[in-house]
CSV table of C-alpha atoms in Angstrom, one decimal:
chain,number,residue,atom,x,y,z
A,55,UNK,CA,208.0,-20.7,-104.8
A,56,UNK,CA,210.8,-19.4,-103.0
A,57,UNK,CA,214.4,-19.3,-102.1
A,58,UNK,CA,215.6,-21.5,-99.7
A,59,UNK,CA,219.5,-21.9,-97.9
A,60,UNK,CA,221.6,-24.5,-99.1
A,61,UNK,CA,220.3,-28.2,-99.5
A,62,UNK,CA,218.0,-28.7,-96.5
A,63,UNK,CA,217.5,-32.4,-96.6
A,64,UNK,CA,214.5,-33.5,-95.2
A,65,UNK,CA,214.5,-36.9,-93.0
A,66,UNK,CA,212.0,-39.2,-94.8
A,67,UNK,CA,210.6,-42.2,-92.4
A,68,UNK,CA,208.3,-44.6,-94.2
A,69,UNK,CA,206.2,-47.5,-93.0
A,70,UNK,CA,205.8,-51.0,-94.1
A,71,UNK,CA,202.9,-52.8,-93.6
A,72,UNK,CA,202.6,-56.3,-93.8
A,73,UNK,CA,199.7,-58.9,-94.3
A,74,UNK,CA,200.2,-60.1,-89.7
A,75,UNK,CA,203.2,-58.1,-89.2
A,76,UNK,CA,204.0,-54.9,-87.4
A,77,UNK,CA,204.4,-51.9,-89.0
A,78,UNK,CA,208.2,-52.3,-89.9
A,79,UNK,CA,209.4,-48.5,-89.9
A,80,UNK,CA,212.8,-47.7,-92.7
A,81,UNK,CA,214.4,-45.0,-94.0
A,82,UNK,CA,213.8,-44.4,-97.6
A,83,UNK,CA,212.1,-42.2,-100.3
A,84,UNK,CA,211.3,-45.1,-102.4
A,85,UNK,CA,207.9,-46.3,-101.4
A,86,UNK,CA,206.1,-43.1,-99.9
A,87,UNK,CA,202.5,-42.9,-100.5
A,88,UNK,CA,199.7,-40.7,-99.3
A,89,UNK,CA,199.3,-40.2,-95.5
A,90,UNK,CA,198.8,-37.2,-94.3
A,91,UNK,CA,201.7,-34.7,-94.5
A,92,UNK,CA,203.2,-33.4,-90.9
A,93,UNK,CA,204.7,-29.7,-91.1
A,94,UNK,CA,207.7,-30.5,-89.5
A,95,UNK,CA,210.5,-30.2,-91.0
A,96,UNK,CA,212.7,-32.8,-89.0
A,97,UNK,CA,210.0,-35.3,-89.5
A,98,UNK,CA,208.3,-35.8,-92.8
A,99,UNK,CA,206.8,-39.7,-92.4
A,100,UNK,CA,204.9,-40.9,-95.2
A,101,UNK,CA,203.1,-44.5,-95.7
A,102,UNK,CA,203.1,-46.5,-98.4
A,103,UNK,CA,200.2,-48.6,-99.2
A,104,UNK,CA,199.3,-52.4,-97.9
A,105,UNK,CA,199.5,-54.9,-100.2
A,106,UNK,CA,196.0,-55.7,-99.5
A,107,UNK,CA,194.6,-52.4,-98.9
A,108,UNK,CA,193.8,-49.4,-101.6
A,109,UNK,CA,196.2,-46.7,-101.5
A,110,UNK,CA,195.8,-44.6,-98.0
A,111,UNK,CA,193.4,-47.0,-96.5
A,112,UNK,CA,195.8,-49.0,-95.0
A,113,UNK,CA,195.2,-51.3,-92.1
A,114,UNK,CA,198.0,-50.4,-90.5
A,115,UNK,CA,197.5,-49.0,-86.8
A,116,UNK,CA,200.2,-45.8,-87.7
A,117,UNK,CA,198.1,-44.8,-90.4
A,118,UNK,CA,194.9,-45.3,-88.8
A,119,UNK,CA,195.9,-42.6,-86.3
A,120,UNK,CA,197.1,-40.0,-88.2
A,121,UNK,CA,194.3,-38.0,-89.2
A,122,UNK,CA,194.5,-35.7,-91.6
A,123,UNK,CA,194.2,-31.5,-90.5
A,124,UNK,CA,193.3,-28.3,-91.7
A,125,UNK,CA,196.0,-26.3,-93.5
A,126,UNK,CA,196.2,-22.7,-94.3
A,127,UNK,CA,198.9,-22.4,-97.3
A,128,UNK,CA,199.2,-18.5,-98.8
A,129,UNK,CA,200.2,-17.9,-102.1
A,130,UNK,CA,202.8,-15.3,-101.8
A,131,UNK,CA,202.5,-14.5,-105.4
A,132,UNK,CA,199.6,-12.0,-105.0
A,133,UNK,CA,202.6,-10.5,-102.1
A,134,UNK,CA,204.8,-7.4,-102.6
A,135,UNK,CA,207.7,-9.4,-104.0
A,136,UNK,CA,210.2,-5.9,-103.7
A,137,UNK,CA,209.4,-7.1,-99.9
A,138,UNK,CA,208.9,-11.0,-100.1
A,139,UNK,CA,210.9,-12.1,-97.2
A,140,UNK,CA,208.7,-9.7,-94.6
A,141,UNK,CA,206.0,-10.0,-96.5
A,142,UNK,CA,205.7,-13.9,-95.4
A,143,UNK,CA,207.0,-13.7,-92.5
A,144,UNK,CA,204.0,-11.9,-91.6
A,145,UNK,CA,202.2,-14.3,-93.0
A,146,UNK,CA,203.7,-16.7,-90.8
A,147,UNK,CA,203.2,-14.7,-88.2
A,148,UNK,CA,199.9,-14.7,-88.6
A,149,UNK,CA,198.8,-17.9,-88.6
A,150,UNK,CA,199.9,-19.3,-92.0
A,151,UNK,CA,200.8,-23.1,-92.0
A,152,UNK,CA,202.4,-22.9,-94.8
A,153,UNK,CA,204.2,-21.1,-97.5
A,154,UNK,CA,202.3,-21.9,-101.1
A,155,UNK,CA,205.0,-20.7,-103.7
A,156,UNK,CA,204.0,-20.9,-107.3
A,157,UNK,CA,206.7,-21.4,-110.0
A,158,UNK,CA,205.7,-20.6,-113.8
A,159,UNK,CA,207.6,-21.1,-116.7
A,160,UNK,CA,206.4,-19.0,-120.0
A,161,UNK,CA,205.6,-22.3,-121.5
A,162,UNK,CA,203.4,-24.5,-119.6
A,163,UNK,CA,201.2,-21.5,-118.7
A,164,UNK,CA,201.4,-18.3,-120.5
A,165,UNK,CA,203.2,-16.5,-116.9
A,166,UNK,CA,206.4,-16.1,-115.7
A,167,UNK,CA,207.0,-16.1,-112.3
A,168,UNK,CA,210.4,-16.9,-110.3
A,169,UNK,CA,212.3,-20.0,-110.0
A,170,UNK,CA,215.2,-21.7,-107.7
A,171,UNK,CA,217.4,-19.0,-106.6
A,172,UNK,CA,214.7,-16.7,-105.5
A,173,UNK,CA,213.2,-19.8,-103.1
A,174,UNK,CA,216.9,-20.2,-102.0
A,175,UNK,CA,216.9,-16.6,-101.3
A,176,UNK,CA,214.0,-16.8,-99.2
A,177,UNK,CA,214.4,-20.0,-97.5
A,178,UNK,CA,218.1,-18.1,-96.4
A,179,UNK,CA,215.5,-15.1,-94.6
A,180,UNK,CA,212.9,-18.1,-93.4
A,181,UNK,CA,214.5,-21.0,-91.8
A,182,UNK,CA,212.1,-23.6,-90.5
A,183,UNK,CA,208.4,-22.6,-92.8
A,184,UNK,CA,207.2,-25.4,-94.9
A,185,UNK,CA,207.9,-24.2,-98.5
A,186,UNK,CA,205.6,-26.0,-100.9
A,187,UNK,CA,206.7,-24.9,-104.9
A,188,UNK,CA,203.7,-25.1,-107.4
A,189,UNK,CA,205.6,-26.7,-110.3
A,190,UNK,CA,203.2,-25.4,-113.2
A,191,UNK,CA,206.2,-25.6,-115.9
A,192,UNK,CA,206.5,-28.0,-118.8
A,193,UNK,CA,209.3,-30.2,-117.5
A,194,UNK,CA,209.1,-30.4,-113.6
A,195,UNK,CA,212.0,-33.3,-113.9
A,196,UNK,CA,214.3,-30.8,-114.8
A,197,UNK,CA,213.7,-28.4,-111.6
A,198,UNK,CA,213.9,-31.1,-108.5
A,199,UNK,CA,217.6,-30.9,-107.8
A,200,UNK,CA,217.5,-27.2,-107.3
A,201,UNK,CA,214.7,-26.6,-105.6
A,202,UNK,CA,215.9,-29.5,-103.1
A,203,UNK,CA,219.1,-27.6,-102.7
A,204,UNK,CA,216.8,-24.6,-101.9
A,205,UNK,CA,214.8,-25.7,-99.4
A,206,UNK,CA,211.9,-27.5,-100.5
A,207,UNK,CA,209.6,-29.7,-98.4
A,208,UNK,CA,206.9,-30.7,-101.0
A,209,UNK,CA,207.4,-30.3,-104.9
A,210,UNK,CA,203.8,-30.4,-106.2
A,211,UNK,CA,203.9,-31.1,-110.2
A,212,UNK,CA,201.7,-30.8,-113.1
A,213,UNK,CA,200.8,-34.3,-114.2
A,214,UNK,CA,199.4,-32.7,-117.8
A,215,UNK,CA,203.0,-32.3,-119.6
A,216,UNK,CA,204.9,-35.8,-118.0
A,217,UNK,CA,205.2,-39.0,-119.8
A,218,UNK,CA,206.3,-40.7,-116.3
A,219,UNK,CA,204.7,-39.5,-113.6
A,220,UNK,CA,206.0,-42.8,-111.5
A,221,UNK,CA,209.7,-41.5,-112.3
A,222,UNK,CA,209.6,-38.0,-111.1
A,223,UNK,CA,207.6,-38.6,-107.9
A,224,UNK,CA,210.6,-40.9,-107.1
A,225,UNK,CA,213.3,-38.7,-108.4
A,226,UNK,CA,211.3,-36.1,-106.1
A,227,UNK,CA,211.3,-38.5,-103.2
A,228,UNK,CA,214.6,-39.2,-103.6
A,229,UNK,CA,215.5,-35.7,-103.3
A,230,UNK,CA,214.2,-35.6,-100.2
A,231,UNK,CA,211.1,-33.9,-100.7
A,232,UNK,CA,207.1,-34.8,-100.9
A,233,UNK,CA,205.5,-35.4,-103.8
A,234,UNK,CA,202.2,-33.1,-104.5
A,235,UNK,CA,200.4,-34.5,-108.0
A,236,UNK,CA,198.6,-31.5,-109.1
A,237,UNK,CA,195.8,-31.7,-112.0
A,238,UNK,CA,193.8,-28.6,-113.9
A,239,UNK,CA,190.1,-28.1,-114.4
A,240,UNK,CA,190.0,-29.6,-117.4
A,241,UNK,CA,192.2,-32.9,-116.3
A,242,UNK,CA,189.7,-36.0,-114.8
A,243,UNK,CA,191.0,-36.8,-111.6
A,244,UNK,CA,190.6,-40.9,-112.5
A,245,UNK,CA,193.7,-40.1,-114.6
A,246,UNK,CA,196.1,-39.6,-111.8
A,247,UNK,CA,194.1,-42.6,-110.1
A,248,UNK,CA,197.5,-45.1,-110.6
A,249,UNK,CA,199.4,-42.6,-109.3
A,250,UNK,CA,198.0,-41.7,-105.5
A,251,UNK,CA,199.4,-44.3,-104.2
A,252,UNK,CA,203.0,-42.7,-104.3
A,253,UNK,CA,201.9,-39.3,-103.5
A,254,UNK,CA,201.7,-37.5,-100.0
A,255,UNK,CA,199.3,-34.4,-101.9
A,256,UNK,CA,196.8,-34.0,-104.7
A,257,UNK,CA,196.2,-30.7,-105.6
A,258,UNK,CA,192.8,-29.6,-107.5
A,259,UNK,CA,193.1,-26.4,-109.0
A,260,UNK,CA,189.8,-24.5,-109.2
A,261,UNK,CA,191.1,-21.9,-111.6
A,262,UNK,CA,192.8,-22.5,-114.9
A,263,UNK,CA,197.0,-21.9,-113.5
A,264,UNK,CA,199.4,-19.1,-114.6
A,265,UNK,CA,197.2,-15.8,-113.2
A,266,UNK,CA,196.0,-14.6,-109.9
A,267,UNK,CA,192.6,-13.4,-109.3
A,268,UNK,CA,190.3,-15.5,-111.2
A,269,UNK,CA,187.1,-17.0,-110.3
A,270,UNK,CA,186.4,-19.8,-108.5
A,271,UNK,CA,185.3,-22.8,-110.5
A,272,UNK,CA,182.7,-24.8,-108.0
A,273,UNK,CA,182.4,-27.3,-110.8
A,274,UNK,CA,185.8,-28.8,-109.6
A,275,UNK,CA,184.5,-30.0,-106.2
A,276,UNK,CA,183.5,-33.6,-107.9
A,277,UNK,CA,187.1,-34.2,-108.6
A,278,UNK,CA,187.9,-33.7,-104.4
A,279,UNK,CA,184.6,-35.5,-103.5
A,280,UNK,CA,185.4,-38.4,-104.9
A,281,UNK,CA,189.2,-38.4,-103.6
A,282,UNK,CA,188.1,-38.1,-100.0
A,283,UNK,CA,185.2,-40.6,-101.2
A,284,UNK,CA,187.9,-43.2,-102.3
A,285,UNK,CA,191.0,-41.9,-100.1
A,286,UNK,CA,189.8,-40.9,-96.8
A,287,UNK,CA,193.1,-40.4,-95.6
A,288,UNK,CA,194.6,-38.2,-98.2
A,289,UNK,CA,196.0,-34.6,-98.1
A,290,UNK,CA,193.9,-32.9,-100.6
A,291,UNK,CA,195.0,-29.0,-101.9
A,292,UNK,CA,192.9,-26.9,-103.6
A,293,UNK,CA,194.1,-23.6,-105.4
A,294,UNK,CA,192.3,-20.8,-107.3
A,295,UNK,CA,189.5,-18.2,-106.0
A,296,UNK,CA,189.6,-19.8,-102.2
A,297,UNK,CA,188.8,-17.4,-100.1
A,298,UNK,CA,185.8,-16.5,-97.0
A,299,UNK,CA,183.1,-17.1,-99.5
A,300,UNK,CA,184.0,-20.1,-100.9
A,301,UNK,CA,185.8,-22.3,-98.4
A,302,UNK,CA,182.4,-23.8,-97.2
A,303,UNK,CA,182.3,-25.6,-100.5
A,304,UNK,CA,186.0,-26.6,-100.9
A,305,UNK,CA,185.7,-27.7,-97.1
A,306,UNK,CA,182.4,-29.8,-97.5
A,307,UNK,CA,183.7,-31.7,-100.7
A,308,UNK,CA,186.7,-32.8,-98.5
A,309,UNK,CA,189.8,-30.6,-99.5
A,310,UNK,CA,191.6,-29.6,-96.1
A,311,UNK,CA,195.2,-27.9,-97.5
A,312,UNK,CA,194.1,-24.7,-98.4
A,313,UNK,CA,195.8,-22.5,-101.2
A,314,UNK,CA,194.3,-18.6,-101.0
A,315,UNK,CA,196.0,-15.6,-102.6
A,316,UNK,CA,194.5,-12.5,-102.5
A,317,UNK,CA,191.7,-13.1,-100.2
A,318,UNK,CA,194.8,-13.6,-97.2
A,319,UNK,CA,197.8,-11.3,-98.7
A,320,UNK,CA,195.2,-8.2,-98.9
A,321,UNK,CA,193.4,-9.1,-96.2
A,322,UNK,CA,193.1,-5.9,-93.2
A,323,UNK,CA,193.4,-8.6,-90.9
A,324,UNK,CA,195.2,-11.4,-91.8
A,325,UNK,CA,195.4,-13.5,-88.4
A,326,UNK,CA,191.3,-13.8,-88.7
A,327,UNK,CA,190.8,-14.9,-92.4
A,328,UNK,CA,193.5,-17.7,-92.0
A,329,UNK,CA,192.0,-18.6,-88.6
A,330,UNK,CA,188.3,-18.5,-89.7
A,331,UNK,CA,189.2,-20.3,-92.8
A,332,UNK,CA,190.9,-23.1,-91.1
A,333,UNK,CA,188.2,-23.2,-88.8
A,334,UNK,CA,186.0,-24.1,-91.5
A,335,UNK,CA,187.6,-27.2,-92.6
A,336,UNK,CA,187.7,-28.5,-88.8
A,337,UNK,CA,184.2,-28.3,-89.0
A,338,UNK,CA,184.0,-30.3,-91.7
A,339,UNK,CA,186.7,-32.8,-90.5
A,340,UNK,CA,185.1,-33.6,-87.4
């Protein structure tokens, strides 16, 4: 959702796992799948799925070991955006794992947010935060290069508007950045089934996308109960109304990358939301 320096390319390390063979580690983009996404930003390792194994169940002893954590991601658009770059830094500073930045186009949602060179602008005043963009636009294809060039570490899509979701996850990859597959309240999650297997996020919204502020939608905790259900090792967002009263149910249906808005920008204390938030999901992760 925010600015970011020039092109910071992100090293992507992938394993392959074969039927009696070690894990056989390469450098690509082209086969990522699901494991569970590491915040660094000099080593973004991603797994793609055994030939014999469902999508982030994979038998290989790398994946196995990587279990997946409790993330505290705010959205920065309920921030003072006159004051953006302090704004998350203090954020940051306060216990924020990562920067949630949600993009909106005027025509995929009826809101218009910011795009490319205000991430680029940001990503100049905030060098080494994970910068996650919230595609909700009509053509998310169009917006990879530059929001690679500005900093991007995962480029989570709408999966409602694309034709090929298969192409843009690997024009994403290719760009060096993770792929998040991101579905509204109204989309079933069995639709974006095919698709997991080449993704490193799946984000559930819990609020209809394009406005700040609205009310949590406990309905939506099927759709990440049976993603945890079927991919236990899978990074799994939610976004929309997440805050102190309602993280117990996002965290027991299995989500553990939390989006929250209001409920951490206009927080008194910031520090303790995130930190009692996130302690929340360990519980439930243990």
């Amino acid at each position: 959702m925010y600015p970011i320096v020039s092109a910071i390319h992100v090293s992507t390390s992938a394993v392959l796992c074969r039927p009696r063979l070690a894990c056989l580690r390469f450098k690509t983009s082209k086969f990522r799948a699901s494991a569970p996404l590491n915040l660094t930003l000099t080593d973004t390792t991603a797994l793609p799925p055994c030939q014999e194994a469902r999508p982030n169940s994979c038998a290989c002893k790398n994946a196995r070991n990587m279990p997946i954590q409790a993330k505290i991601g705010p959205s920065i658009l309920n921030a003072d955006l006159a004051n953006l770059a302090a704004e998350s830094q203090k954020l940051l500073d306060n216990g924020a794992d990562y920067l949630h930045l949600d993009v909106m186009d005027g025509t995929f949602v009826p809101n218009l947010t910011f795009g490319h060179p205000m991430v680029k602008c940001l990503r100049n005043n905030i060098k080494e935060a994970f910068f996650e963009t919230h595609m909700m636009v009509q053509n998310p294809e169009q917006w990879i290069a530059p929001m690679a060039d500005a900093g991007v570490n995962l480029y989570t899509f709408h999966v409602e508007p694309v034709d090929d979701v298969s192409k843009v996850s690997r024009l994403i990859q290719e760009a060096g950045m993770k792929v998040g597959l991101a579905i509204k309240p109204g989309t079933k999650v069995q639709e974006i089934e095919k698709y997991i297997d080449v993704a490193d996020l799946v984000l559930v919204m819990t609020v209809e996308p394009g406005f700040g502020g609205q009310s949590f939608m406990a309905d939506m905790m099927p759709k990440v109960e049976w993603l945890r259900t079927n991919y236990p090792n899978l990074d799994i967002e939610v976004d929309g109304g997440v805050g102190p009263k309602t993280i117990d149910c996002c965290a027991k249906a299995g989500a553990n990358w939390i989006v929250s808005g209001t409920a951490v920008v206009g927080a008194a204390d910031q520090r303790q939301v995130i930190g009692d938030m996130r302690d929340v999901v360990k519980r439930y992760l243990k």
